[in-house]
Tab-separated table of N, CA and C and ligand atoms in Angstrom:
chain	number	residue	atom	x	y	z
A	1	MET	N	28.142	-38.618	-38.901
A	1	MET	CA	26.911	-38.821	-38.342
A	1	MET	C	25.721	-38.231	-38.892
A	2	THR	N	24.754	-39.050	-39.148
A	2	THR	CA	23.471	-38.530	-39.629
A	2	THR	C	22.394	-38.287	-38.637
A	3	THR	N	21.818	-37.152	-38.824
A	3	THR	CA	20.619	-37.028	-37.989
A	3	THR	C	19.428	-36.975	-38.621
A	4	MET	N	18.461	-37.803	-38.187
A	4	MET	CA	17.269	-38.004	-39.027
A	4	MET	C	16.015	-37.482	-38.007
A	5	SER	N	15.541	-36.348	-38.469
A	5	SER	CA	14.414	-35.712	-37.799
A	5	SER	C	13.141	-35.977	-38.465
A	6	THR	N	12.217	-36.501	-37.782
A	6	THR	CA	10.889	-36.693	-38.207
A	6	THR	C	9.734	-35.717	-37.687
A	7	THR	N	9.332	-35.012	-38.444
A	7	THR	CA	8.437	-33.984	-37.769
A	7	THR	C	6.853	-34.761	-38.030
A	8	THR	N	6.273	-34.993	-37.155
A	8	THR	CA	4.851	-35.454	-37.338
A	8	THR	C	3.873	-34.403	-36.938
A	9	ALA	N	3.381	-33.486	-37.590
A	9	ALA	CA	2.419	-32.542	-37.419
A	9	ALA	C	1.038	-33.070	-37.447
A	10	LYS	N	0.485	-33.677	-36.392
A	10	LYS	CA	-0.824	-34.283	-36.497
A	10	LYS	C	-1.875	-33.437	-35.696
A	11	ALA	N	-2.668	-32.805	-36.419
A	11	ALA	CA	-3.762	-31.962	-35.980
A	11	ALA	C	-4.778	-32.710	-35.394
A	12	ASP	N	-5.214	-32.245	-34.215
A	12	ASP	CA	-6.016	-33.081	-33.345
A	12	ASP	C	-7.473	-32.581	-33.755
A	13	THR	N	-8.094	-33.455	-34.690
A	13	THR	CA	-9.394	-32.938	-35.157
A	13	THR	C	-10.217	-34.081	-35.120
A	14	SER	N	-10.092	-34.863	-33.982
A	14	SER	CA	-11.089	-36.021	-33.640
A	14	SER	C	-12.450	-35.368	-33.388
A	15	LEU	N	-13.347	-36.061	-33.701
A	15	LEU	CA	-14.897	-35.506	-33.364
A	15	LEU	C	-14.922	-35.277	-31.843
A	16	GLY	N	-14.341	-36.114	-30.931
A	16	GLY	CA	-14.512	-35.866	-29.364
A	16	GLY	C	-13.854	-34.470	-29.269
A	17	SER	N	-12.816	-34.020	-29.652
A	17	SER	CA	-12.412	-32.783	-29.343
A	17	SER	C	-13.171	-31.466	-29.948
A	18	ILE	N	-13.606	-31.853	-31.126
A	18	ILE	CA	-14.466	-30.826	-31.695
A	18	ILE	C	-15.766	-30.523	-30.735
A	19	ILE	N	-16.370	-31.670	-30.346
A	19	ILE	CA	-17.527	-31.590	-29.458
A	19	ILE	C	-17.170	-30.925	-28.263
A	20	LEU	N	-16.105	-31.474	-27.574
A	20	LEU	CA	-15.643	-30.769	-26.303
A	20	LEU	C	-15.466	-29.168	-26.308
A	21	THR	N	-14.851	-28.957	-27.623
A	21	THR	CA	-14.568	-27.342	-27.633
A	21	THR	C	-15.883	-26.627	-27.814
A	22	ALA	N	-16.826	-27.310	-28.699
A	22	ALA	CA	-18.149	-26.536	-28.819
A	22	ALA	C	-18.802	-26.538	-27.571
A	23	ALA	N	-18.834	-27.577	-26.684
A	23	ALA	CA	-19.665	-27.682	-25.484
A	23	ALA	C	-18.959	-26.581	-24.525
A	24	PHE	N	-17.763	-26.416	-24.491
A	24	PHE	CA	-17.023	-25.493	-23.540
A	24	PHE	C	-17.197	-24.043	-24.030
A	25	GLY	N	-17.292	-23.732	-25.456
A	25	GLY	CA	-17.686	-22.578	-25.863
A	25	GLY	C	-19.279	-22.202	-25.597
A	26	LEU	N	-20.017	-23.019	-25.645
A	26	LEU	CA	-21.460	-22.869	-25.449
A	26	LEU	C	-21.589	-22.653	-23.831
A	27	ALA	N	-20.958	-23.339	-22.953
A	27	ALA	CA	-20.915	-23.048	-21.602
A	27	ALA	C	-20.494	-21.783	-21.078
A	28	ILE	N	-19.477	-21.167	-21.789
A	28	ILE	CA	-18.968	-19.953	-21.476
A	28	ILE	C	-20.036	-18.886	-22.016
A	29	MET	N	-20.705	-19.187	-23.036
A	29	MET	CA	-21.727	-18.144	-23.778
A	29	MET	C	-22.824	-18.133	-22.766
A	30	PHE	N	-23.379	-19.258	-22.397
A	30	PHE	CA	-24.623	-19.437	-21.399
A	30	PHE	C	-24.124	-18.711	-20.053
A	31	ALA	N	-22.940	-19.255	-19.564
A	31	ALA	CA	-22.457	-18.665	-18.303
A	31	ALA	C	-22.600	-16.993	-18.222
A	32	ALA	N	-22.080	-16.409	-19.486
A	32	ALA	CA	-22.216	-14.836	-19.453
A	32	ALA	C	-23.373	-14.401	-19.666
A	33	GLY	N	-24.381	-15.032	-20.390
A	33	GLY	CA	-25.670	-14.734	-20.528
A	33	GLY	C	-26.537	-14.699	-19.425
A	34	PHE	N	-26.312	-15.716	-18.512
A	34	PHE	CA	-27.135	-15.811	-17.200
A	34	PHE	C	-26.346	-15.341	-16.067
A	35	ALA	N	-25.185	-14.794	-16.266
A	35	ALA	CA	-24.311	-14.334	-15.014
A	35	ALA	C	-25.006	-13.133	-14.307
A	36	GLN	N	-24.826	-13.306	-12.940
A	36	GLN	CA	-25.650	-12.413	-12.092
A	36	GLN	C	-24.713	-11.106	-12.056
A	37	ALA	N	-23.383	-11.387	-12.324
A	37	ALA	CA	-22.290	-10.455	-12.143
A	37	ALA	C	-22.664	-9.182	-13.257
A	38	GLU	N	-22.761	-8.012	-12.921
A	38	GLU	CA	-23.317	-6.874	-13.934
A	38	GLU	C	-22.006	-6.631	-14.842
A	39	ILE	N	-20.932	-6.759	-14.316
A	39	ILE	CA	-19.769	-6.572	-15.408
A	39	ILE	C	-19.636	-7.519	-16.454
A	40	ILE	N	-19.841	-8.739	-16.210
A	40	ILE	CA	-19.844	-9.771	-17.263
A	40	ILE	C	-20.952	-9.515	-18.194
A	41	HIS	N	-22.172	-9.414	-17.472
A	41	HIS	CA	-23.385	-9.270	-18.528
A	41	HIS	C	-23.118	-8.023	-19.273
A	42	GLY	N	-22.697	-6.900	-18.583
A	42	GLY	CA	-22.546	-5.634	-19.466
A	42	GLY	C	-21.647	-5.799	-20.462
A	43	ALA	N	-20.466	-6.429	-20.257
A	43	ALA	CA	-19.415	-6.700	-21.400
A	43	ALA	C	-20.024	-7.552	-22.525
A	44	GLN	N	-20.823	-8.665	-22.153
A	44	GLN	CA	-21.268	-9.310	-23.081
A	44	GLN	C	-22.481	-8.588	-24.016
A	45	HIS	N	-23.137	-7.705	-23.270
A	45	HIS	CA	-23.983	-6.967	-23.953
A	45	HIS	C	-23.177	-5.929	-24.938
A	46	ASP	N	-22.152	-5.222	-24.409
A	46	ASP	CA	-21.425	-4.349	-25.273
A	46	ASP	C	-20.854	-5.168	-26.367
A	47	MET	N	-20.435	-6.293	-26.339
A	47	MET	CA	-20.125	-7.104	-27.268
A	47	MET	C	-21.016	-7.385	-28.438
A	48	ARG	N	-22.325	-7.521	-27.802
A	48	ARG	CA	-23.525	-7.747	-28.894
A	48	ARG	C	-23.758	-6.549	-29.619
A	49	HIS	N	-23.637	-5.382	-28.947
A	49	HIS	CA	-23.786	-4.162	-29.822
A	49	HIS	C	-22.693	-3.870	-30.894
A	50	ALA	N	-21.482	-4.247	-30.247
A	50	ALA	CA	-20.315	-4.100	-31.085
A	50	ALA	C	-20.317	-4.932	-32.467
A	51	ILE	N	-20.797	-6.007	-32.374
A	51	ILE	CA	-20.838	-6.770	-33.547
A	51	ILE	C	-22.164	-6.729	-34.511
A	52	GLY	N	-23.060	-5.583	-33.879
A	52	GLY	CA	-24.254	-5.211	-34.588
A	52	GLY	C	-25.291	-6.211	-34.604
A	53	PHE	N	-25.332	-7.153	-33.474
A	53	PHE	CA	-26.428	-7.827	-33.174
A	53	PHE	C	-27.527	-7.202	-32.468
A	54	PRO	N	-28.731	-7.332	-33.133
A	54	PRO	CA	-29.932	-6.579	-32.631
A	54	PRO	C	-30.341	-7.046	-31.516
A	55	CYS	N	-30.438	-6.174	-30.274
A	55	CYS	CA	-30.842	-6.809	-28.922
A	55	CYS	C	-32.066	-6.045	-28.142
A	56	HIS	N	-32.169	-4.699	-28.704
A	56	HIS	CA	-33.382	-3.886	-28.242
A	56	HIS	C	-33.608	-2.853	-28.852
B	101	LIG	ZN1	-28.442	-3.607	-26.077
């Protein structure tokens, strides 16, 4: 008995998924930036300082 296995590793790199992922990332970034919740805003602010981004 022969077992033939075909592995097809197809990376989903279509333009649509790239745009969707970028849009999703931007949405999260803006949601955090304009969030009213102090915790989310504070966490984003801390992250900004952690990566050395000048903010004030
Ligand atoms: Zn700051």
